[in-house]
CSV table of C-alpha atoms and ligand atoms in Angstrom, one decimal:
chain,number,residue,atom,x,y,z
I,594,UNK,CA,-118.5,-38.4,62.7
I,595,UNK,CA,-116.8,-35.5,64.5
I,596,UNK,CA,-119.3,-32.5,64.5
I,597,UNK,CA,-118.9,-31.0,67.9
I,598,UNK,CA,-121.4,-28.3,69.0
I,599,UNK,CA,-120.4,-25.6,71.6
I,600,UNK,CA,-123.4,-24.1,73.3
I,601,UNK,CA,-123.8,-21.6,76.1
I,602,UNK,CA,-125.4,-23.2,79.3
I,603,UNK,CA,-126.6,-20.0,80.9
I,604,UNK,CA,-127.5,-16.3,79.8
I,605,UNK,CA,-124.4,-15.8,77.4
I,606,UNK,CA,-120.9,-14.7,77.6
I,607,UNK,CA,-119.7,-17.9,79.3
I,608,UNK,CA,-116.5,-18.0,77.0
I,609,UNK,CA,-117.8,-19.8,73.9
I,610,UNK,CA,-115.3,-17.9,71.8
I,611,UNK,CA,-112.3,-19.1,73.8
I,612,UNK,CA,-113.5,-22.7,73.5
I,613,UNK,CA,-114.1,-22.3,69.6
I,614,UNK,CA,-110.6,-20.8,69.3
I,615,UNK,CA,-109.0,-23.5,71.2
I,616,UNK,CA,-110.7,-26.3,69.4
I,617,UNK,CA,-110.4,-24.7,65.9
I,618,UNK,CA,-106.8,-25.2,65.6
I,619,UNK,CA,-107.6,-28.9,64.7
I,620,UNK,CA,-111.0,-28.2,63.1
I,621,UNK,CA,-111.6,-28.2,59.0
I,622,UNK,CA,-114.7,-26.2,59.5
I,623,UNK,CA,-116.3,-23.8,62.0
I,624,UNK,CA,-119.9,-22.7,61.6
I,625,UNK,CA,-121.8,-19.9,63.1
I,626,UNK,CA,-125.5,-21.0,62.9
I,627,UNK,CA,-127.8,-18.4,64.7
I,628,UNK,CA,-128.0,-15.0,66.0
I,629,UNK,CA,-126.3,-11.9,64.7
I,630,UNK,CA,-123.9,-9.1,65.7
I,631,UNK,CA,-125.8,-9.1,69.1
I,632,UNK,CA,-123.1,-11.8,70.0
I,633,UNK,CA,-119.6,-10.7,71.4
I,634,UNK,CA,-116.9,-13.5,71.4
I,635,UNK,CA,-113.8,-12.5,72.8
I,636,UNK,CA,-110.7,-14.6,71.8
I,637,UNK,CA,-107.3,-14.1,73.3
I,638,UNK,CA,-104.6,-16.0,71.4
I,639,UNK,CA,-101.0,-15.3,70.3
I,640,UNK,CA,-102.1,-12.7,67.7
I,641,UNK,CA,-103.8,-10.6,70.3
I,642,UNK,CA,-107.2,-10.1,71.7
I,643,UNK,CA,-110.2,-9.9,69.4
I,644,UNK,CA,-113.9,-9.4,69.9
I,645,UNK,CA,-115.9,-11.0,67.2
I,646,UNK,CA,-119.4,-10.6,66.5
I,647,UNK,CA,-120.3,-12.2,63.2
I,648,UNK,CA,-117.4,-13.6,62.0
I,649,UNK,CA,-116.9,-17.4,63.4
I,650,UNK,CA,-114.0,-17.6,66.2
I,651,UNK,CA,-112.4,-20.4,64.0
I,652,UNK,CA,-111.0,-17.4,61.8
I,653,UNK,CA,-107.7,-17.5,63.4
I,654,UNK,CA,-106.9,-21.1,61.6
I,655,UNK,CA,-106.1,-20.0,58.2
I,656,UNK,CA,-106.9,-23.8,57.1
I,657,UNK,CA,-110.3,-23.8,58.4
I,658,UNK,CA,-113.4,-22.9,56.4
I,659,UNK,CA,-115.5,-20.5,58.5
I,660,UNK,CA,-118.9,-20.3,57.6
I,661,UNK,CA,-121.9,-18.0,58.5
I,662,UNK,CA,-124.9,-20.3,58.0
I,663,UNK,CA,-128.4,-19.7,56.8
I,664,UNK,CA,-129.6,-19.3,60.4
I,665,UNK,CA,-127.5,-16.2,61.3
I,666,UNK,CA,-129.0,-12.8,60.7
I,667,UNK,CA,-126.2,-10.5,59.0
I,668,UNK,CA,-126.0,-6.7,59.5
I,669,UNK,CA,-123.6,-6.2,56.4
I,670,UNK,CA,-122.4,-2.9,57.6
I,671,UNK,CA,-121.2,-4.6,60.7
I,672,UNK,CA,-119.7,-7.6,59.1
I,673,UNK,CA,-117.7,-5.4,56.7
I,674,UNK,CA,-116.4,-3.3,59.5
I,675,UNK,CA,-115.5,-6.7,61.4
I,676,UNK,CA,-113.6,-8.2,58.4
I,677,UNK,CA,-111.9,-4.9,57.8
I,678,UNK,CA,-110.5,-4.8,61.5
I,679,UNK,CA,-109.4,-8.4,61.2
I,680,UNK,CA,-107.5,-7.9,58.0
I,681,UNK,CA,-106.1,-4.8,59.4
I,682,UNK,CA,-104.6,-6.9,62.0
I,683,UNK,CA,-103.0,-9.3,59.8
I,684,UNK,CA,-105.6,-12.1,60.1
I,685,UNK,CA,-106.6,-13.4,56.7
I,686,UNK,CA,-110.5,-13.7,56.1
I,687,UNK,CA,-109.9,-15.8,53.0
I,688,UNK,CA,-111.6,-18.9,54.7
I,689,UNK,CA,-114.7,-17.2,55.4
I,690,UNK,CA,-118.0,-18.3,53.5
I,691,UNK,CA,-121.4,-16.6,53.9
I,692,UNK,CA,-124.6,-18.5,53.1
I,693,UNK,CA,-126.8,-16.6,50.4
I,694,UNK,CA,-129.7,-17.7,52.6
I,695,UNK,CA,-128.8,-15.9,55.7
I,696,UNK,CA,-130.9,-13.0,56.1
I,697,UNK,CA,-130.0,-9.5,56.6
I,698,UNK,CA,-130.4,-7.0,59.7
I,699,UNK,CA,-131.8,-3.7,57.7
I,700,UNK,CA,-131.3,-0.1,59.2
I,701,UNK,CA,-135.2,-0.2,59.9
I,702,UNK,CA,-134.9,-3.1,62.0
I,703,UNK,CA,-132.9,-1.0,64.5
I,704,UNK,CA,-135.2,1.7,64.2
I,705,UNK,CA,-138.3,-0.5,65.1
I,706,UNK,CA,-136.6,-2.0,67.8
I,707,UNK,CA,-136.0,1.2,69.5
I,708,UNK,CA,-139.6,2.1,69.1
I,709,UNK,CA,-140.7,-1.3,70.4
I,710,UNK,CA,-138.5,-1.3,73.2
I,711,UNK,CA,-139.6,2.2,74.3
I,712,UNK,CA,-143.2,1.0,74.0
I,713,UNK,CA,-142.6,-1.6,76.4
I,714,UNK,CA,-141.5,0.9,79.1
I,715,UNK,CA,-140.6,-0.8,82.5
I,716,UNK,CA,-141.0,-4.4,80.6
I,717,UNK,CA,-138.4,-3.5,78.3
I,718,UNK,CA,-136.0,-6.5,77.2
I,719,UNK,CA,-132.8,-4.7,77.3
I,720,UNK,CA,-131.7,-5.8,74.1
I,721,UNK,CA,-128.4,-5.1,72.4
I,722,UNK,CA,-130.3,-2.9,70.2
I,723,UNK,CA,-128.9,-4.5,67.0
I,724,UNK,CA,-132.5,-5.0,65.5
I,725,UNK,CA,-132.1,-8.8,65.9
I,726,UNK,CA,-135.7,-9.2,67.0
I,727,UNK,CA,-137.3,-7.5,64.0
I,728,UNK,CA,-134.9,-9.2,61.6
I,729,UNK,CA,-136.0,-12.6,62.7
I,730,UNK,CA,-139.5,-11.4,62.9
I,731,UNK,CA,-139.5,-10.4,59.0
I,732,UNK,CA,-137.9,-13.8,58.2
I,733,UNK,CA,-140.7,-15.8,60.1
I,734,UNK,CA,-143.7,-13.6,58.3
I,735,UNK,CA,-141.6,-14.0,55.1
I,736,UNK,CA,-140.8,-10.5,54.4
I,737,UNK,CA,-137.1,-10.7,55.1
I,738,UNK,CA,-134.3,-9.9,52.9
I,739,UNK,CA,-131.5,-12.4,52.5
I,740,UNK,CA,-128.0,-11.4,51.8
I,741,UNK,CA,-128.2,-13.5,48.6
I,742,UNK,CA,-130.7,-10.8,47.3
I,743,UNK,CA,-127.9,-8.4,47.2
I,744,UNK,CA,-126.5,-10.0,44.1
I,745,UNK,CA,-129.5,-9.0,41.9
I,746,UNK,CA,-129.7,-5.1,42.3
I,747,UNK,CA,-133.1,-4.4,40.8
I,748,UNK,CA,-135.1,-6.9,42.8
I,749,UNK,CA,-133.3,-6.0,45.9
I,750,UNK,CA,-134.2,-2.0,45.3
I,751,UNK,CA,-137.8,-3.0,44.7
I,752,UNK,CA,-138.1,-5.0,48.1
I,753,UNK,CA,-136.3,-2.5,50.1
I,754,UNK,CA,-138.9,0.0,48.9
I,755,UNK,CA,-141.6,-2.2,49.9
I,756,UNK,CA,-140.2,-3.0,53.4
I,757,UNK,CA,-139.2,0.6,54.0
I,758,UNK,CA,-143.0,1.6,53.2
I,759,UNK,CA,-144.2,-1.0,55.7
I,760,UNK,CA,-141.8,0.2,58.3
I,761,UNK,CA,-142.8,3.8,58.1
I,762,UNK,CA,-146.4,2.8,58.2
I,763,UNK,CA,-145.5,1.1,61.6
I,764,UNK,CA,-143.5,4.2,62.8
I,765,UNK,CA,-146.5,6.6,62.0
I,766,UNK,CA,-148.8,4.4,63.8
I,767,UNK,CA,-146.8,4.6,66.8
I,768,UNK,CA,-146.3,8.4,66.7
I,769,UNK,CA,-143.0,8.5,65.4
I,770,UNK,CA,-141.3,10.2,62.4
I,771,UNK,CA,-141.3,7.9,59.4
I,772,UNK,CA,-137.9,8.2,58.9
I,773,UNK,CA,-136.9,5.3,56.7
I,774,UNK,CA,-135.3,6.4,53.3
I,775,UNK,CA,-135.6,3.4,50.9
I,776,UNK,CA,-133.0,4.6,48.2
I,777,UNK,CA,-130.5,5.5,50.6
I,778,UNK,CA,-130.7,2.0,52.3
I,779,UNK,CA,-130.5,0.6,48.8
I,780,UNK,CA,-127.4,2.6,48.0
I,781,UNK,CA,-125.5,1.6,51.1
I,782,UNK,CA,-126.4,-2.0,51.0
I,783,UNK,CA,-125.3,-2.5,47.5
I,784,UNK,CA,-122.1,-0.8,48.2
I,785,UNK,CA,-121.4,-3.2,51.0
I,786,UNK,CA,-122.4,-6.1,48.5
I,787,UNK,CA,-119.4,-5.1,46.3
I,788,UNK,CA,-117.0,-6.1,49.0
I,789,UNK,CA,-118.9,-9.0,50.5
I,790,UNK,CA,-119.8,-10.8,47.3
I,791,UNK,CA,-116.8,-12.8,47.0
I,792,UNK,CA,-117.8,-14.6,50.2
I,793,UNK,CA,-121.4,-15.2,49.4
I,794,UNK,CA,-122.5,-18.6,48.1
I,795,UNK,CA,-124.8,-21.5,48.7
I,796,UNK,CA,-122.7,-23.2,51.5
I,797,UNK,CA,-125.0,-26.4,51.7
I,798,UNK,CA,-122.8,-28.5,49.5
I,799,UNK,CA,-119.5,-27.4,51.3
I,800,UNK,CA,-121.1,-28.3,54.7
I,801,UNK,CA,-122.5,-31.7,53.3
I,802,UNK,CA,-119.3,-32.7,51.8
I,803,UNK,CA,-117.5,-32.0,55.1
I,804,UNK,CA,-119.9,-34.1,57.0
I,805,UNK,CA,-119.3,-36.8,54.3
I,806,UNK,CA,-115.6,-36.7,54.5
I,807,UNK,CA,-115.9,-37.0,58.4
I,808,UNK,CA,-114.1,-33.5,58.8
I,809,UNK,CA,-113.8,-32.1,62.1
I,810,UNK,CA,-116.6,-29.5,62.2
I,811,UNK,CA,-117.4,-27.2,65.0
I,812,UNK,CA,-120.8,-25.6,65.6
I,813,UNK,CA,-120.2,-22.3,67.4
I,814,UNK,CA,-123.3,-21.4,69.6
I,815,UNK,CA,-124.0,-17.9,70.4
I,816,UNK,CA,-126.2,-16.3,73.1
I,817,UNK,CA,-127.1,-19.1,75.4
I,818,UNK,CA,-129.8,-21.9,76.2
I,819,UNK,CA,-131.6,-19.7,78.7
I,820,UNK,CA,-132.0,-17.0,76.3
I,821,UNK,CA,-133.3,-19.6,73.4
I,822,UNK,CA,-136.6,-18.5,71.9
I,823,UNK,CA,-138.3,-21.6,72.9
I,824,UNK,CA,-136.7,-22.9,76.1
I,825,UNK,CA,-135.3,-19.6,77.6
I,826,UNK,CA,-136.6,-17.2,80.2
I,827,UNK,CA,-139.3,-15.8,77.5
I,828,UNK,CA,-140.1,-13.0,77.0
I,829,UNK,CA,-136.5,-12.1,78.2
I,830,UNK,CA,-134.8,-13.9,75.6
I,831,UNK,CA,-133.2,-13.3,72.0
I,832,UNK,CA,-135.1,-14.2,69.0
I,833,UNK,CA,-133.3,-17.5,67.7
I,834,UNK,CA,-133.0,-21.0,68.6
I,835,UNK,CA,-129.5,-21.2,70.9
I,836,UNK,CA,-129.7,-24.7,71.6
I,837,UNK,CA,-127.7,-27.9,70.0
I,838,UNK,CA,-130.8,-28.6,68.1
I,839,UNK,CA,-131.1,-24.9,66.9
I,840,UNK,CA,-127.4,-25.1,65.7
I,841,UNK,CA,-128.3,-28.3,63.5
I,842,UNK,CA,-131.2,-26.2,61.9
I,843,UNK,CA,-129.3,-23.2,61.5
I,844,UNK,CA,-126.4,-24.7,60.0
I,845,UNK,CA,-128.2,-27.4,57.9
I,846,UNK,CA,-126.2,-30.2,59.7
I,847,UNK,CA,-128.2,-33.4,60.5
I,848,UNK,CA,-128.8,-34.1,64.0
I,849,UNK,CA,-127.3,-37.7,63.5
I,850,UNK,CA,-124.0,-36.2,62.6
I,851,UNK,CA,-123.5,-34.4,66.0
I,852,UNK,CA,-120.8,-36.5,67.8
I,853,UNK,CA,-120.3,-34.2,70.7
I,854,UNK,CA,-122.3,-31.5,72.7
I,855,UNK,CA,-120.2,-29.2,75.1
I,856,UNK,CA,-122.0,-26.8,77.4
I,857,UNK,CA,-120.1,-23.9,78.3
I,858,UNK,CA,-120.8,-22.6,81.8
I,859,UNK,CA,-119.1,-19.8,83.8
I,860,UNK,CA,-118.1,-21.0,87.4
I,861,UNK,CA,-120.5,-18.3,88.5
I,862,UNK,CA,-123.5,-16.5,86.7
I,863,UNK,CA,-124.1,-13.5,84.7
I,864,UNK,CA,-126.8,-11.9,82.6
I,865,UNK,CA,-127.1,-8.6,80.4
I,866,UNK,CA,-130.5,-7.2,80.1
I,867,UNK,CA,-133.8,-7.7,81.8
I,868,UNK,CA,-135.5,-10.9,83.3
I,869,UNK,CA,-135.1,-12.9,86.5
I,870,UNK,CA,-131.9,-14.1,87.7
I,871,UNK,CA,-132.4,-16.0,90.9
I,872,UNK,CA,-128.9,-16.2,92.2
I,873,UNK,CA,-128.2,-12.5,91.5
I,874,UNK,CA,-125.8,-10.7,93.8
I,875,UNK,CA,-126.8,-7.1,94.5
I,876,UNK,CA,-124.3,-6.6,97.3
I,877,UNK,CA,-120.5,-6.1,97.7
I,878,UNK,CA,-119.7,-9.4,96.7
I,879,UNK,CA,-121.5,-8.9,93.2
I,880,UNK,CA,-119.8,-5.6,92.8
I,881,UNK,CA,-116.4,-7.2,93.5
I,882,UNK,CA,-117.0,-10.1,91.1
I,883,UNK,CA,-118.2,-7.7,88.3
I,884,UNK,CA,-115.2,-5.4,88.7
I,885,UNK,CA,-112.5,-8.1,89.4
I,886,UNK,CA,-113.8,-10.1,86.3
I,887,UNK,CA,-114.6,-7.0,84.0
I,888,UNK,CA,-117.9,-8.1,83.6
I,889,UNK,CA,-119.0,-5.4,81.0
I,890,UNK,CA,-120.6,-6.7,77.7
I,891,UNK,CA,-118.4,-7.1,74.7
I,892,UNK,CA,-120.9,-5.8,72.2
I,893,UNK,CA,-122.6,-3.0,74.4
I,894,UNK,CA,-120.5,-2.2,77.1
I,895,UNK,CA,-123.3,-2.8,79.5
I,896,UNK,CA,-122.4,-3.8,83.2
I,897,UNK,CA,-123.5,-7.6,83.3
I,898,UNK,CA,-125.5,-8.8,86.4
I,899,UNK,CA,-123.6,-11.1,88.4
I,900,UNK,CA,-124.6,-14.0,90.6
I,901,UNK,CA,-123.6,-17.4,92.0
I,902,UNK,CA,-123.8,-20.5,89.9
I,903,UNK,CA,-127.2,-21.4,89.6
I,904,UNK,CA,-127.3,-25.5,89.5
I,905,UNK,CA,-131.1,-25.3,88.7
I,906,UNK,CA,-131.0,-23.3,85.6
I,907,UNK,CA,-127.8,-25.2,84.7
I,908,UNK,CA,-129.1,-28.6,84.9
I,909,UNK,CA,-132.0,-27.6,83.1
I,910,UNK,CA,-130.3,-26.4,80.1
I,911,UNK,CA,-128.1,-29.5,80.2
I,912,UNK,CA,-131.0,-31.4,79.8
I,913,UNK,CA,-132.5,-29.5,77.0
I,914,UNK,CA,-129.2,-29.9,75.0
I,915,UNK,CA,-128.2,-33.2,76.2
I,916,UNK,CA,-124.5,-31.8,76.9
I,917,UNK,CA,-121.9,-34.9,76.9
I,918,UNK,CA,-119.6,-32.8,79.0
I,919,UNK,CA,-119.1,-29.2,80.0
I,920,UNK,CA,-116.6,-26.6,79.5
I,921,UNK,CA,-116.2,-24.9,82.9
I,922,UNK,CA,-114.6,-21.4,82.6
I,923,UNK,CA,-113.5,-18.5,84.7
I,924,UNK,CA,-112.8,-20.8,87.7
I,925,UNK,CA,-109.9,-18.4,88.5
I,926,UNK,CA,-112.3,-15.6,88.9
I,927,UNK,CA,-113.2,-17.3,92.4
I,928,UNK,CA,-109.5,-17.8,93.4
I,929,UNK,CA,-109.7,-15.1,96.2
I,930,UNK,CA,-113.0,-16.1,97.6
I,931,UNK,CA,-113.2,-17.5,101.1
I,932,UNK,CA,-116.3,-19.3,100.4
I,933,UNK,CA,-118.5,-19.8,97.6
I,934,UNK,CA,-122.3,-20.5,97.3
I,935,UNK,CA,-124.0,-22.5,94.8
I,936,UNK,CA,-128.0,-22.3,94.1
I,937,UNK,CA,-129.1,-25.8,94.7
I,938,UNK,CA,-132.8,-25.2,94.6
I,939,UNK,CA,-135.3,-22.4,94.6
I,940,UNK,CA,-138.0,-21.5,97.3
I,941,UNK,CA,-141.4,-20.2,95.9
I,942,UNK,CA,-143.8,-18.9,98.5
I,943,UNK,CA,-142.5,-21.3,101.1
I,944,UNK,CA,-142.4,-24.2,98.7
I,945,UNK,CA,-139.0,-25.9,97.7
I,946,UNK,CA,-138.8,-26.2,93.9
I,947,UNK,CA,-136.1,-28.2,92.1
I,948,UNK,CA,-137.3,-27.6,88.4
I,949,UNK,CA,-136.5,-24.6,86.4
I,950,UNK,CA,-139.9,-22.7,86.0
I,951,UNK,CA,-141.4,-22.1,82.7
I,952,UNK,CA,-143.1,-18.6,83.4
I,953,UNK,CA,-141.5,-15.5,83.9
I,954,UNK,CA,-143.6,-14.2,86.8
I,955,UNK,CA,-142.9,-17.6,88.6
I,956,UNK,CA,-139.1,-17.4,88.1
I,957,UNK,CA,-139.2,-13.9,89.5
I,958,UNK,CA,-140.7,-15.0,92.7
I,959,UNK,CA,-137.9,-17.7,93.3
I,960,UNK,CA,-135.6,-17.2,96.2
I,961,UNK,CA,-132.3,-19.0,96.0
I,962,UNK,CA,-131.4,-21.8,98.2
I,963,UNK,CA,-127.6,-22.1,98.6
I,964,UNK,CA,-125.1,-24.5,99.5
I,965,UNK,CA,-121.7,-23.2,100.9
I,966,UNK,CA,-118.5,-24.7,99.7
I,967,UNK,CA,-115.2,-23.3,101.0
I,968,UNK,CA,-112.8,-21.2,98.7
I,969,UNK,CA,-109.4,-22.0,98.1
I,970,UNK,CA,-107.7,-18.4,98.0
I,971,UNK,CA,-104.8,-19.6,96.1
I,972,UNK,CA,-104.2,-18.5,92.2
I,973,UNK,CA,-105.2,-21.1,89.7
I,974,UNK,CA,-104.3,-19.3,86.6
I,975,UNK,CA,-101.1,-21.0,85.8
I,976,UNK,CA,-102.5,-24.5,86.6
I,977,UNK,CA,-102.6,-26.9,83.8
I,978,UNK,CA,-103.6,-30.3,85.3
I,979,UNK,CA,-106.7,-31.2,87.1
I,980,UNK,CA,-104.7,-32.9,90.1
I,981,UNK,CA,-102.7,-29.7,90.7
I,982,UNK,CA,-105.9,-27.6,91.7
I,983,UNK,CA,-106.3,-26.8,95.3
I,984,UNK,CA,-108.4,-29.5,96.8
I,985,UNK,CA,-111.3,-27.0,97.6
I,986,UNK,CA,-111.3,-26.1,93.8
I,987,UNK,CA,-111.5,-29.5,92.7
I,988,UNK,CA,-114.3,-30.3,95.2
I,989,UNK,CA,-116.1,-27.1,93.8
I,990,UNK,CA,-115.8,-28.4,90.1
I,991,UNK,CA,-116.9,-31.9,91.3
I,992,UNK,CA,-119.8,-30.5,92.8
I,993,UNK,CA,-120.9,-28.7,89.6
I,994,UNK,CA,-120.6,-31.9,87.6
I,995,UNK,CA,-122.8,-33.8,90.1
I,996,UNK,CA,-125.4,-31.0,90.0
I,997,UNK,CA,-125.3,-30.2,86.1
I,998,UNK,CA,-125.1,-34.0,85.4
I,999,UNK,CA,-122.0,-33.9,82.9
I,1000,UNK,CA,-118.2,-33.9,83.6
I,1001,UNK,CA,-116.3,-30.9,83.3
I,1002,UNK,CA,-113.7,-32.0,80.7
I,1003,UNK,CA,-112.5,-28.4,80.0
I,1004,UNK,CA,-111.6,-26.1,83.0
I,1005,UNK,CA,-110.7,-22.5,82.2
I,1006,UNK,CA,-108.2,-20.7,84.6
I,1007,UNK,CA,-107.8,-17.6,82.2
I,1008,UNK,CA,-108.6,-15.8,79.1
I,1009,UNK,CA,-105.6,-17.3,77.1
I,1010,UNK,CA,-105.5,-20.6,75.3
I,1011,UNK,CA,-102.8,-22.1,77.3
I,1012,UNK,CA,-104.8,-21.4,80.5
I,1013,UNK,CA,-107.0,-24.5,80.1
I,1014,UNK,CA,-107.1,-27.7,82.0
I,1015,UNK,CA,-108.0,-30.5,79.9
I,1016,UNK,CA,-109.3,-33.8,81.0
I,1017,UNK,CA,-110.0,-35.4,77.8
I,1018,UNK,CA,-109.4,-35.1,74.1
I,1019,UNK,CA,-112.0,-32.4,73.4
I,1020,UNK,CA,-112.9,-34.0,69.9
I,1021,UNK,CA,-113.5,-37.3,71.3
I,1022,UNK,CA,-114.9,-36.8,75.0
I,1023,UNK,CA,-113.9,-39.0,77.8
I,1024,UNK,CA,-113.0,-42.6,77.0
A,67,GDP,P1,-118.9,-15.7,74.9
A,67,GDP,O1,-119.8,-14.8,74.5
A,67,GDP,O2,-119.4,-16.7,75.4
A,67,GDP,O3,-117.6,-16.1,73.7
A,67,GDP,O4,-118.0,-14.9,75.9
A,67,GDP,P2,-117.5,-13.3,76.1
A,67,GDP,O5,-116.2,-13.4,75.4
A,67,GDP,O6,-118.5,-12.4,76.0
A,67,GDP,O7,-117.0,-13.3,77.5
A,67,GDP,C1,-116.1,-14.3,78.3
A,67,GDP,C2,-115.0,-13.4,78.7
A,67,GDP,O8,-114.2,-14.3,79.6
A,67,GDP,C3,-113.9,-13.0,77.7
A,67,GDP,O9,-113.1,-11.8,77.9
A,67,GDP,C4,-113.0,-14.0,77.7
A,67,GDP,O10,-111.6,-13.6,77.3
A,67,GDP,C5,-113.1,-14.5,79.0
A,67,GDP,N1,-112.6,-16.0,79.6
A,67,GDP,C6,-112.9,-16.9,78.8
A,67,GDP,N2,-112.5,-18.0,79.7
A,67,GDP,C7,-111.9,-17.6,80.8
A,67,GDP,C8,-111.2,-18.2,81.8
A,67,GDP,O11,-111.2,-19.3,81.9
A,67,GDP,N3,-110.8,-17.3,82.9
A,67,GDP,C9,-110.9,-15.7,82.7
A,67,GDP,N4,-110.4,-15.2,83.7
A,67,GDP,N5,-111.5,-15.5,81.6
A,67,GDP,C10,-112.0,-16.2,80.5
A,68,IMO,P1,-122.9,-13.9,73.4
A,68,IMO,O1,-123.0,-14.7,72.2
A,68,IMO,C1,-125.3,-12.0,76.5
A,68,IMO,C2,-129.2,-10.5,75.5
A,68,IMO,C3,-129.5,-9.0,75.6
A,68,IMO,C4,-131.1,-9.3,75.9
A,68,IMO,C5,-131.6,-10.4,75.3
A,68,IMO,C6,-132.0,-10.1,73.6
A,68,IMO,O2,-121.8,-12.9,73.4
A,68,IMO,O3,-123.3,-15.0,74.6
A,68,IMO,P2,-131.3,-9.2,71.4
A,68,IMO,O4,-130.3,-8.3,71.0
A,68,IMO,O5,-130.4,-10.6,71.2
A,68,IMO,O6,-132.6,-9.1,71.1
A,68,IMO,O7,-131.5,-9.1,72.9
A,68,IMO,O8,-130.5,-11.2,75.0
A,68,IMO,N1,-128.1,-11.0,74.4
A,68,IMO,C7,-126.9,-11.5,75.0
A,68,IMO,N2,-126.6,-11.6,76.4
A,68,IMO,N3,-124.4,-12.6,75.6
A,68,IMO,C8,-124.9,-12.4,74.2
A,68,IMO,O9,-124.3,-13.0,73.2
A,68,IMO,C9,-126.1,-12.0,73.9
A,68,IMO,N4,-126.9,-11.6,72.8
A,68,IMO,C10,-128.1,-11.1,73.4
A,68,IMO,O10,-128.6,-8.4,76.6
A,68,IMO,O11,-131.1,-9.5,77.6
A,69,MG,MG1,-120.3,-12.5,74.7
């Protein structure tokens, strides 16, 4: 079987989009399985630079089917805009299929999220503001609207009216203007439905057939393990399951069909939004890395918090997912450093800790324990063979492999497809 899951090993933005785009050239199917347009996956390929939010990063292979699976929450306005932008740049979207089971992000989800974030005050999560949390909350309380519901306008209108009444009640209860207009929402969403309807179907048969035929299937993770609703740094997480297991659930892929799980890690760390980040750099080195690496969010434009590679967190997420190997991206960003730190443990109240804490307030108190490695001060961005890397860079990669417990079979030395060192066939892993 050849179902490869590509999952973020840190707090997102590790370069999952690049890895998917690279591998999608030889895939038959690429599936986005969870999250929504909170994701921002940047792809740089011969067609240009693209920021994808809902459309799978396999869309540049016209022969692959790209599926938005039941576990995704879709903002139809945002999807419609994304499809239009791709088409305008000559990218065919004919291979796209949208599961009728996928839930929708409704305009009131964004309004509710804004209200909830401001009620949290200093404890705000720092969400992307895309209504993701309230959309998943409605799904779990079984009041959500699915994209397939758009295909039956009269039932859709009725359900929007019910949901809008409840949203207005909530807004009133927290002293806000009850600003949700059900008929405007129904009109607007039914107009998107006209353009999206050709893509919407029950995709379960397509996926099952591809699994049965042994086709090459890629599962595209969004967000990342440390933002996972169960295993991440709760409550500073997103609202979906971001792990390999979460992807199986969201896509409807049997767990036994997974042939390989690739963990994507940056050669350092970033995080957007609130929550502890023990190896965060709040000094000139952090500012240098942020500017040099253009660490600003693809979705919100916010400055990303930057820090050294956190091996405690990285090993935790490798274990949760059972990564077979890792894609270590952005090694080139460290090219100019004269020395590099890796966080190999934490200290809490004078005690050394090697396990990633489960409680946010404990993680907050963790101080990083660093190991220092020499830099290489040579450009790596044109290197295609591992053997050609400067010895210090190879040593850095080797140390990360040891600490994470998985081989770095893909190494990124730039955003383009060609700026990649392959140490195995990505579809079969190392033999
Ligand atoms: P994603 O959300 O995991 O897909 O990652 P993002 O696209 O949000 O952020 C990763 C950024 O790093 C994008 O701008 C990519 O083009 C870029 N990128 C990916 N791999 C590499 C690499 O190896 N080196 C460099 N310099 N940039 C990379
Ligand atoms: P990709 O797929 C980085 C973060 C937000 C916030 C928290 C909750 O590009 O890696 P949400 O809007 O999901 O309720 O916000 O999660 N977050 C991301 N951070 N990359 C992402 O996606 C993210 N998606 C959500 O910044 O801290
Ligand atoms: Mg991103």
